[in-house]
Coordinates of C-alpha atoms in Angstrom, one line a residue:
X112 CA -18.0 4.8 -20.3
X113 CA -18.0 7.1 -17.3
X114 CA -18.7 5.7 -13.9
X115 CA -22.1 7.0 -12.9
X116 CA -21.3 6.5 -9.2
X117 CA -18.1 8.6 -9.1
X118 CA -18.4 11.5 -6.7
X119 CA -18.1 12.2 -3.0
X120 CA -17.2 9.0 -1.2
X121 CA -17.9 6.8 -4.2
X122 CA -15.5 4.3 -5.9
X123 CA -13.6 4.8 -9.2
X124 CA -13.2 2.4 -12.0
X125 CA -9.7 1.0 -12.7
X126 CA -9.2 3.3 -15.7
X127 CA -10.3 6.3 -13.7
X128 CA -7.7 5.6 -11.0
X129 CA -5.0 5.2 -13.7
X130 CA -6.1 8.5 -15.3
X131 CA -5.8 10.3 -12.0
X132 CA -2.3 9.0 -11.4
X133 CA -1.2 9.8 -15.0
X134 CA -2.5 13.3 -14.4
X135 CA -0.4 13.6 -11.3
X136 CA 2.7 12.7 -13.3
X137 CA 1.8 15.0 -16.2
X138 CA 1.7 17.8 -13.6
X139 CA 5.3 16.9 -12.7
X140 CA 4.4 15.6 -9.2
X141 CA 5.3 12.3 -7.6
X142 CA 2.6 9.9 -6.9
X143 CA 2.0 9.5 -3.1
X144 CA 0.0 6.7 -1.7
X145 CA -0.6 6.7 2.1
X146 CA -1.7 4.0 4.5
X147 CA -4.5 4.9 6.9
X148 CA -5.4 2.9 9.9
X149 CA -8.0 5.3 11.3
X150 CA -10.6 7.6 9.9
X151 CA -8.9 10.8 11.2
X152 CA -5.7 9.7 9.5
X153 CA -7.5 9.2 6.2
X154 CA -9.3 12.6 6.5
X155 CA -6.1 14.6 7.0
X156 CA -4.0 12.5 4.6
X157 CA -6.6 13.4 2.0
X158 CA -6.3 17.1 3.0
X159 CA -2.6 16.8 2.5
X160 CA -3.1 15.8 -1.2
X161 CA -2.3 12.1 -1.3
X162 CA -3.2 10.4 -4.6
X163 CA -4.3 7.1 -3.0
X164 CA -5.3 6.0 0.5
X165 CA -4.5 2.3 1.3
X166 CA -6.2 0.4 4.1
X167 CA -3.9 -2.2 5.7
X168 CA -4.8 -4.5 8.6
X169 CA -1.4 -3.4 10.0
X170 CA -2.8 0.1 10.3
X171 CA -4.8 -1.0 13.3
X172 CA -1.7 -2.3 15.0
X173 CA 0.4 0.7 14.0
X174 CA -2.1 3.1 15.4
X175 CA -2.3 1.1 18.6
X176 CA 1.4 1.7 19.2
X177 CA 2.7 -1.6 17.8
X178 CA 5.0 -2.4 14.9
X179 CA 3.5 -2.9 11.4
X180 CA 4.9 -6.4 11.3
X181 CA 2.1 -7.4 13.6
X182 CA 0.0 -7.3 10.5
X183 CA 1.8 -10.4 9.2
X184 CA 1.2 -12.4 12.3
X185 CA -1.8 -14.4 13.5
X186 CA -3.1 -11.6 15.7
X187 CA -6.4 -11.3 13.9
X188 CA -8.2 -11.8 10.6
X189 CA -6.3 -9.6 8.2
X190 CA -9.1 -9.4 5.6
X191 CA -11.8 -8.8 8.2
X192 CA -9.8 -6.0 9.9
X193 CA -9.1 -4.2 6.6
X194 CA -12.8 -4.4 5.6
X195 CA -13.8 -3.1 9.1
X196 CA -11.5 -0.2 9.0
X197 CA -12.7 0.7 5.5
X198 CA -16.4 0.4 6.2
X199 CA -16.7 2.1 9.6
X200 CA -13.7 4.5 9.6
X201 CA -12.1 5.5 6.3
X202 CA -14.7 5.2 3.5
X203 CA -17.3 7.3 5.4
X204 CA -14.9 10.3 5.7
X205 CA -12.8 10.3 2.5
X206 CA -14.5 12.6 0.1
X207 CA -12.6 12.3 -3.2
X208 CA -9.4 10.2 -3.1
X209 CA -9.6 6.6 -4.3
X210 CA -9.4 4.2 -1.4
X211 CA -7.5 0.9 -1.8
X212 CA -8.2 -2.2 0.3
X213 CA -5.3 -4.4 1.5
X214 CA -6.3 -8.1 0.8
X215 CA -4.5 -11.1 2.2
X216 CA -4.8 -13.1 -1.0
X217 CA -3.3 -16.3 0.3
X218 CA -5.9 -16.7 3.1
X219 CA -7.0 -20.4 2.5
X220 CA -10.4 -19.9 4.2
X221 CA -11.6 -17.5 1.6
X222 CA -12.8 -17.8 -2.0
X223 CA -10.8 -14.9 -3.2
X224 CA -13.1 -14.0 -6.0
X225 CA -16.0 -13.8 -3.6
X226 CA -14.0 -11.6 -1.2
X227 CA -13.0 -9.2 -4.0
X228 CA -16.7 -8.9 -4.9
X229 CA -17.4 -7.7 -1.4
X230 CA -14.4 -5.3 -1.5
X231 CA -15.7 -3.7 -4.6
X232 CA -19.3 -3.7 -3.4
X233 CA -18.2 -1.8 -0.2
X234 CA -16.8 1.0 -2.3
X235 CA -13.1 0.4 -2.6
X236 CA -11.5 1.5 -5.9
X237 CA -8.8 -1.1 -5.9
X238 CA -6.7 -3.7 -4.0
X239 CA -3.3 -4.1 -2.6
X240 CA -1.6 -7.4 -1.7
X241 CA -1.2 -7.0 2.0
X242 CA -0.3 -8.9 4.1
X243 CA 2.1 -10.1 1.5
X244 CA 4.3 -13.2 1.5
X245 CA 6.8 -11.5 -0.8
X246 CA 8.5 -10.1 2.3
X247 CA 8.8 -13.5 4.0
X248 CA 11.9 -15.4 3.3
X249 CA 13.9 -18.5 4.4
X250 CA 12.5 -21.8 5.4
X251 CA 9.2 -20.3 6.4
X252 CA 8.7 -18.9 3.0
X253 CA 9.4 -22.3 1.4
X254 CA 6.9 -23.9 3.7
X255 CA 4.2 -21.4 2.7
X256 CA 4.9 -22.0 -1.0
X257 CA 4.9 -25.8 -0.6
X258 CA 1.6 -25.9 1.4
X259 CA -0.5 -23.8 -1.0
X260 CA -0.2 -20.4 0.8
X261 CA 2.5 -18.8 -1.3
X262 CA 3.0 -15.7 -3.4
X263 CA 1.3 -17.3 -6.4
X264 CA -2.0 -16.9 -4.6
X265 CA -1.4 -13.2 -4.5
X266 CA -0.6 -13.2 -8.2
X267 CA -3.8 -15.1 -9.0
X268 CA -5.7 -12.5 -6.9
X269 CA -4.5 -9.8 -9.3
X270 CA -5.7 -11.8 -12.3
X271 CA -9.1 -12.0 -10.8
X272 CA -9.1 -8.3 -9.8
X273 CA -8.5 -7.4 -13.4
X274 CA -11.7 -9.1 -14.5
X275 CA -13.6 -7.1 -11.9
X276 CA -12.2 -3.7 -13.0
X277 CA -10.4 -3.2 -9.8
X278 CA -7.2 -1.2 -9.8
X279 CA -4.3 -3.1 -8.3
X280 CA -1.2 -1.8 -6.7
X281 CA 1.1 -4.5 -5.4
X282 CA 4.1 -5.1 -3.2
X283 CA 7.1 -7.1 -4.5
X284 CA 10.5 -7.7 -3.0
X285 CA 12.3 -9.3 -6.0
X286 CA 12.5 -8.7 -9.7
X287 CA 10.9 -12.1 -10.5
X288 CA 7.9 -11.3 -8.3
X289 CA 7.6 -8.0 -10.2
X290 CA 7.5 -9.9 -13.5
X291 CA 4.8 -12.3 -12.2
X292 CA 2.6 -9.4 -11.1
X293 CA 3.2 -7.4 -14.3
X294 CA 2.2 -10.4 -16.4
X295 CA -0.9 -10.9 -14.2
X296 CA -2.0 -7.4 -15.1
X297 CA -1.0 -5.3 -12.0
X298 CA -1.4 -1.5 -12.6
X299 CA 1.3 -0.4 -10.1
X300 CA 4.4 -2.1 -8.7
X301 CA 5.8 -1.2 -5.3
X302 CA 9.4 -2.2 -4.6
X303 CA 9.2 -3.2 -0.9
X304 CA 12.8 -2.9 0.5
X305 CA 12.0 -3.7 4.1
X306 CA 10.3 -2.6 7.2
X307 CA 10.5 1.2 7.7
X308 CA 13.3 2.5 9.9
X309 CA 12.8 5.1 12.6
X310 CA 10.2 6.1 15.1
X311 CA 9.3 4.3 18.3
X312 CA 8.8 0.9 16.8
X313 CA 10.7 1.1 13.5
X314 CA 13.5 -1.3 12.8
X315 CA 17.2 -0.4 13.2
X316 CA 19.6 -3.0 11.8
X317 CA 17.2 -5.3 9.9
X318 CA 17.1 -3.3 6.8
X319 CA 19.2 -2.3 3.7
X320 CA 21.2 0.9 3.0
X321 CA 19.8 3.7 0.8
X322 CA 22.2 2.6 -2.0
X323 CA 20.8 -1.0 -1.8
X324 CA 17.2 0.3 -1.7
X325 CA 17.8 2.3 -4.9
X326 CA 19.5 -0.7 -6.6
X327 CA 16.7 -3.1 -5.7
X328 CA 14.1 -0.6 -6.9
X329 CA 15.9 -0.2 -10.2
X330 CA 16.2 -4.0 -10.6
X331 CA 12.5 -4.4 -10.0
X332 CA 11.7 -1.7 -12.6
X333 CA 14.1 -3.1 -15.1
X334 CA 12.6 -6.6 -14.8
X335 CA 9.1 -5.7 -15.8
X336 CA 9.0 -2.4 -17.6
X337 CA 8.9 -4.1 -21.0
X338 CA 6.1 -6.4 -20.0
X339 CA 3.8 -3.4 -19.6
X340 CA 5.1 0.1 -20.5
X341 CA 2.1 1.7 -18.7
X342 CA 3.0 0.4 -15.3
X343 CA 3.4 2.8 -12.4
X344 CA 6.4 2.2 -10.2
X345 CA 6.6 3.2 -6.5
X346 CA 9.0 2.6 -3.7
X347 CA 8.4 1.7 0.0
X348 CA 10.1 0.9 3.2
X349 CA 13.5 0.4 4.7
X350 CA 15.5 3.6 4.7
X351 CA 13.0 5.4 2.4
X352 CA 11.4 7.3 5.2
X353 CA 11.3 11.1 4.7
X354 CA 10.5 13.4 1.7
X355 CA 14.2 13.9 1.2
X356 CA 14.7 10.1 1.1
X357 CA 12.0 9.8 -1.6
X358 CA 13.6 12.6 -3.6
X359 CA 16.8 10.6 -3.5
X360 CA 15.2 7.5 -4.8
X361 CA 13.4 9.4 -7.6
X362 CA 16.5 11.1 -8.6
X363 CA 18.3 7.9 -9.1
X364 CA 15.6 5.7 -10.6
X365 CA 12.6 6.2 -13.0
X366 CA 10.2 5.4 -10.2
X367 CA 7.0 7.5 -10.2
X368 CA 6.4 7.8 -6.5
X369 CA 6.2 6.5 -2.9
X370 CA 4.0 4.5 -0.7
X371 CA 4.1 5.5 3.0
X372 CA 2.4 4.0 6.0
X373 CA 4.6 4.1 9.1
X374 CA 6.5 7.0 7.6
X375 CA 3.4 9.1 7.1
X376 CA 0.8 8.0 9.5
X377 CA 2.7 6.6 12.6
X378 CA 5.6 9.0 12.6
X379 CA 3.5 12.0 11.9
X380 CA 1.4 11.2 15.0
X381 CA 4.4 10.3 17.2
X382 CA 6.3 13.5 16.6
X383 CA 3.4 15.9 16.4
X384 CA 1.8 14.6 19.7
X385 CA 5.1 14.6 21.4
X386 CA 5.9 18.2 20.4
X387 CA 2.4 19.5 21.1
X388 CA 2.3 17.9 24.6
X389 CA 5.8 19.4 25.4
X390 CA 4.5 22.8 24.3
X391 CA 1.5 22.5 26.6
X392 CA 3.8 21.3 29.5
X393 CA 6.1 24.3 29.0
X394 CA 3.3 26.6 30.3
X395 CA 3.9 27.8 33.8
X396 CA 1.4 28.4 36.5
X397 CA -0.2 31.8 35.8
X398 CA 0.4 31.5 32.1
X399 CA 4.2 32.0 32.3

């Protein structure tokens, strides 16, 4: 049944989002999902032709000049920040592209089903599990799991989202996490291979090589493609930074596309503002 509310600035049903992504692939184009931390970012990401716009709490830190990892820290209420960016900045200016809300599914203060109802009511077309504990490792990850704030909470969030007809696009760092999300009914799986390299606040040594990123992406795809043959697979992070990097991943894996946040929003602003300011400063007195 068609969604009677679909139109300028209005949400899409889960199936409508899936149909849009399938149409992108049928047109022999990669799926591109882009993070937006401000309204102006979202407006021009849409003009650039992105298939999805994702709102992360990290976008606020990123566009304030800080590293995206700040979104994983206790520097604010991740769920409240994402909702605020969506309500007052992004949703009012996006005309046609589905907007996805980053949700911190393991937040122990929230009844996640109740929060997802508010996400849907606000006009988001789907959810993403960010901040995600899938990219936390070591003793701290074990503590999170043992104290009821682990990755399983994110998986349960996807099960609930399915019941609410919310499209879900999820981060995973390991094949077993991909399997959990596929079995929970996720629509799209993102292989998160690390914090994005490059730019003013990107990581340098704390990431993997391109070969390792390709191998991890392939392992994640292999782990869950038989669970649901209709899954969309995307890559994100680490050395996958430029359009040429994405082409390299898609040449060597059956992934369908890319999710970019720092690599699209932050780096686009950093370089363009630097170059434009330099161009203005090259002007001499008298217009020389």
